[in-house]
Coordinates of C-alpha atoms in Angstrom, one line a residue:
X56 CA 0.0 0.0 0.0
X57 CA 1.3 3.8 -0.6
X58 CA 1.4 5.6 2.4
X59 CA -0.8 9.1 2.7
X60 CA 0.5 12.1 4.8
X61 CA -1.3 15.3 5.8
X62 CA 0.3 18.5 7.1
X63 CA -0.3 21.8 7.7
X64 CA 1.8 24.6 5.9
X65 CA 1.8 28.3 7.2
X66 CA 2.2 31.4 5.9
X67 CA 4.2 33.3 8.0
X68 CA 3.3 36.4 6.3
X69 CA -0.5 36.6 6.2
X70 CA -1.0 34.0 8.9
X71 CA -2.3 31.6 6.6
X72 CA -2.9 28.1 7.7
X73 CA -3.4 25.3 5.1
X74 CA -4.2 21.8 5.6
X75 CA -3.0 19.0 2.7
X76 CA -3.2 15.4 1.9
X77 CA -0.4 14.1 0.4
X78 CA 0.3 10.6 -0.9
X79 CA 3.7 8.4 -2.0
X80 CA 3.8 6.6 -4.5
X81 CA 6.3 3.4 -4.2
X82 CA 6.6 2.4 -7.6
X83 CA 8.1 6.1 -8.9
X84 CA 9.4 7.1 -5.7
X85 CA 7.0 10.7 -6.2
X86 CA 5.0 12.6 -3.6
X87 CA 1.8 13.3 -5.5
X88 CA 0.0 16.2 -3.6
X89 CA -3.8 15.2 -3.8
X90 CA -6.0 17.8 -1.5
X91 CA -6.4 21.2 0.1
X92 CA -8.5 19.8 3.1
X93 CA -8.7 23.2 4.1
X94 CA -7.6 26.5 5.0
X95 CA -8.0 29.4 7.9
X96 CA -6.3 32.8 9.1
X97 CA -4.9 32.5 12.9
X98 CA -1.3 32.9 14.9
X99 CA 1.4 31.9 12.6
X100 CA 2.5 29.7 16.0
X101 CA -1.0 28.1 16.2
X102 CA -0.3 24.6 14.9
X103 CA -3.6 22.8 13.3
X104 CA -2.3 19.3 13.5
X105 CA -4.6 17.4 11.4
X106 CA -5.4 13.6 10.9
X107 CA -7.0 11.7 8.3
X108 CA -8.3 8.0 7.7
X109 CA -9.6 5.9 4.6
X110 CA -11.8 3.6 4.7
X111 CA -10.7 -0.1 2.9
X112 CA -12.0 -0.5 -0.2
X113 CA -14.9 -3.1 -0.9
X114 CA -16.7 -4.4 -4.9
X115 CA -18.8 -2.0 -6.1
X116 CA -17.7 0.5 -2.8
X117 CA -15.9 3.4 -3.0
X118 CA -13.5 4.3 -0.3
X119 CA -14.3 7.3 1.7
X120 CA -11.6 10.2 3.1
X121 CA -11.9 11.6 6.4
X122 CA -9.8 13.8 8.2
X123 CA -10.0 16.6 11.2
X124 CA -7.9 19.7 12.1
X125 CA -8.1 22.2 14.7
X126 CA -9.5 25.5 13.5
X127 CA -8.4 28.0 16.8
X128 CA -10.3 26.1 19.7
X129 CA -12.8 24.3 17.5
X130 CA -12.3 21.5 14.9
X131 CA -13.3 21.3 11.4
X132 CA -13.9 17.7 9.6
X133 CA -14.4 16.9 5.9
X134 CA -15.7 13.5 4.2
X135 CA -15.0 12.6 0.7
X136 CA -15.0 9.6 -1.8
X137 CA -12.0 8.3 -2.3
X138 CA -10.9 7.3 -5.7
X139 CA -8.1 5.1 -5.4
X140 CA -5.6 7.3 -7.6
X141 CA -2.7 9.1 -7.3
X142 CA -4.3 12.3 -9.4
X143 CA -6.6 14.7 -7.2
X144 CA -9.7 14.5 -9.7
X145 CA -10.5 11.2 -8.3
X146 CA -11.5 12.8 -5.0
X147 CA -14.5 14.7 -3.9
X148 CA -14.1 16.7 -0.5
X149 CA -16.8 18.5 1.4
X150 CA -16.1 20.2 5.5
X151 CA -17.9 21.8 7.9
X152 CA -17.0 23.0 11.0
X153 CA -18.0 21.5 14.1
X154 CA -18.4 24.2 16.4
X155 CA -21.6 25.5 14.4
X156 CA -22.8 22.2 15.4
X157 CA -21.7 21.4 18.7
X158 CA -20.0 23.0 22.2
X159 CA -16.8 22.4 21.3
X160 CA -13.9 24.7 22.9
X161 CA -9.9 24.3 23.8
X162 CA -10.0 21.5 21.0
X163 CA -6.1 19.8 21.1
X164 CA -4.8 16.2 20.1
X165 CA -7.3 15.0 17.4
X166 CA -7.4 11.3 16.7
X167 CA -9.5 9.9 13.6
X168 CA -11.0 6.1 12.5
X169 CA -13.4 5.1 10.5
X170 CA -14.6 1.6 9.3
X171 CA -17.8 -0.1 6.6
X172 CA -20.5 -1.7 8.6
X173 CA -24.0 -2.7 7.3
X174 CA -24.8 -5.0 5.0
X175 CA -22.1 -6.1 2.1
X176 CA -24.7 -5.0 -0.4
X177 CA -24.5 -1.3 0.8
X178 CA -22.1 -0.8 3.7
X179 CA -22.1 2.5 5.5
X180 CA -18.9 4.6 6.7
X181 CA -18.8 4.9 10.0
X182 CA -16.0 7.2 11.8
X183 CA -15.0 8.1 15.0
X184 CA -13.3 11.7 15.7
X185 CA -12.0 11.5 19.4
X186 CA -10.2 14.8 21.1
X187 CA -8.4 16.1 24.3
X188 CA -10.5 19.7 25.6
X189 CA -7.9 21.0 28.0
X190 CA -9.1 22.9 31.4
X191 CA -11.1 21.8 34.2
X192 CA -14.2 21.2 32.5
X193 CA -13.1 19.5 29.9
X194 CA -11.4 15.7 29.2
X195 CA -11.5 12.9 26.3
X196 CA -14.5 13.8 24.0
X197 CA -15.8 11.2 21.2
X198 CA -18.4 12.3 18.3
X199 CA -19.7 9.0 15.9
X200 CA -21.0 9.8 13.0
X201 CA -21.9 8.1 9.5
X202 CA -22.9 8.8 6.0
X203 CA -25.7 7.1 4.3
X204 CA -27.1 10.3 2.7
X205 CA -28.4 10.0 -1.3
X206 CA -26.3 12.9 -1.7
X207 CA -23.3 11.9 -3.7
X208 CA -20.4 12.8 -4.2
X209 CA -20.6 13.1 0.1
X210 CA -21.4 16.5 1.7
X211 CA -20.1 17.0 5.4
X212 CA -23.9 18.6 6.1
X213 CA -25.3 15.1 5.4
X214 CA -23.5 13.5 8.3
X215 CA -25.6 11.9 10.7
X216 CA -23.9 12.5 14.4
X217 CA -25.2 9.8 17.0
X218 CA -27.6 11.2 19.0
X219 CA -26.7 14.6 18.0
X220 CA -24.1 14.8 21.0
X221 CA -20.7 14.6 22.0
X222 CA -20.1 11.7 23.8
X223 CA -17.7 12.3 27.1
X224 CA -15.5 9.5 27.8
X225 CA -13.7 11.0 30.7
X226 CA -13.8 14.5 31.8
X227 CA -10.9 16.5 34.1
X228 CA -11.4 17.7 37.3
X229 CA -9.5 20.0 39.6
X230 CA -6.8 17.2 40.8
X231 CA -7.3 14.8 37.9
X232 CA -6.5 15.7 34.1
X233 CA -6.9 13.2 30.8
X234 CA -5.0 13.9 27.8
X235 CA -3.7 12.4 24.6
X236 CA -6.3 10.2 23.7
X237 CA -5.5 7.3 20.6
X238 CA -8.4 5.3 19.3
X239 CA -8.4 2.0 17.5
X240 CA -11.3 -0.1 15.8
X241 CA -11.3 -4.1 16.0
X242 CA -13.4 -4.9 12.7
X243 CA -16.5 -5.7 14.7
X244 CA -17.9 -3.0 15.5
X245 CA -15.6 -2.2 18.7
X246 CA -14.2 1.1 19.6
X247 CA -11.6 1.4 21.7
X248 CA -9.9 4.8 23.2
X249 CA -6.6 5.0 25.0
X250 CA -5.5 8.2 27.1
X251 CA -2.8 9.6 29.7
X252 CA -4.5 10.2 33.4
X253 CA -2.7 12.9 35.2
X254 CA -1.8 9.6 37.5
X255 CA 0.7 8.2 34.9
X256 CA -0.9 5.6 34.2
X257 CA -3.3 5.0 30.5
X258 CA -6.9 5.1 30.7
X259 CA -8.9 2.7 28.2
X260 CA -12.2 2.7 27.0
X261 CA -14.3 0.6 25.1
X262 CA -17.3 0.8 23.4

């Protein structure tokens, strides 16, 4: 498989922040650049860090793109269909940022996954966007959301969030902080979240 990459490039000049998606290709040896993900104006030392997931390909399924970035304290996320190709008009790409949607505030350490479950004859993405919201109130947040929308190519406005919430998987208090969080999905339907506790020790969660 050829390895993707996204990163975030700055202009230091008009405090321009863009977000790319990059992919290698083994057989030439050439980095093909395949998408603007997105872009925003803030602090030339604010640092988006962005990450993205594919989902495996399946007969007659396309693969779908998805990928986060922090946008100042909130988080933007885009879906697209993936085309399989090294050239960028075999993608779509649609975002929307999340803070029109949700309370979402002091966004840092994004973690992205995404899997096909449903039936073989018309599987639905499913992805899972998990972040650290720093301070007191805040802890390891989780949104799920999926596409089965007749819209197509995807739009990010189509996404269906479960039960229109963030889901708090472990929240900070004033002696007791979680950060870092990772997640990971098994293949059946399992979702499983790893953070630091201010302890020292790694929190798990599964769901």
């Amino acid at each position: 498989a050829n390895p993707y990459v996204t990163y975030e490039k700055v202009d230091g000049a008009s405090s321009t922040h863009t977000v790319l998606l990059d992919r290698y290709e083994r057989i030439t040896g050439t980095l093909y650049s395949l998408l603007t993900l997105g872009t925003f104006r803030g602090d030339s030392g604010f640092h988006a860090t962005p990450v993205a997931a594919v989902s495996k390909s399946q007969p007659g399924t396309p693969s779908f793109l998805v990928a986060s970035w922090k946008n100042a304290g909130s988080l933007s996320f885009g879906i697209g269909r993936y085309g399989g190709n090294v050239f960028s008009s075999h993608y779509s790409w649609s975002t929307t940022d999340l803070s029109g949607i949700f309370p979402i505030s002091n966004v840092i350490n994004p973690a992205l996954a995404i899997t096909m479950l449903g039936p073989s004859s018309k599987p639905v993405p499913n992805f899972y966007l998990v972040w650290e919201e720093t301070g007191t109130g805040g802890g390891i947040r989780l949104l799920h959301g999926s596409y089965s929308g007749s819209v197509w190519p995807p739009l990010a406005s189509q996404i269906a969030w479960e039960k229109s919430a963030i889901i708090r998987v472990a929240d900070n208090s004033a002696s007791e902080t979680n950060s870092g969080p990772a997640i990971a999905l098994d293949g059946s339907s399992g979702v499983y979240i790893a953070w630091r506790y201010s302890g020292g020790t790694w929190g798990t969660g599964a769901g």
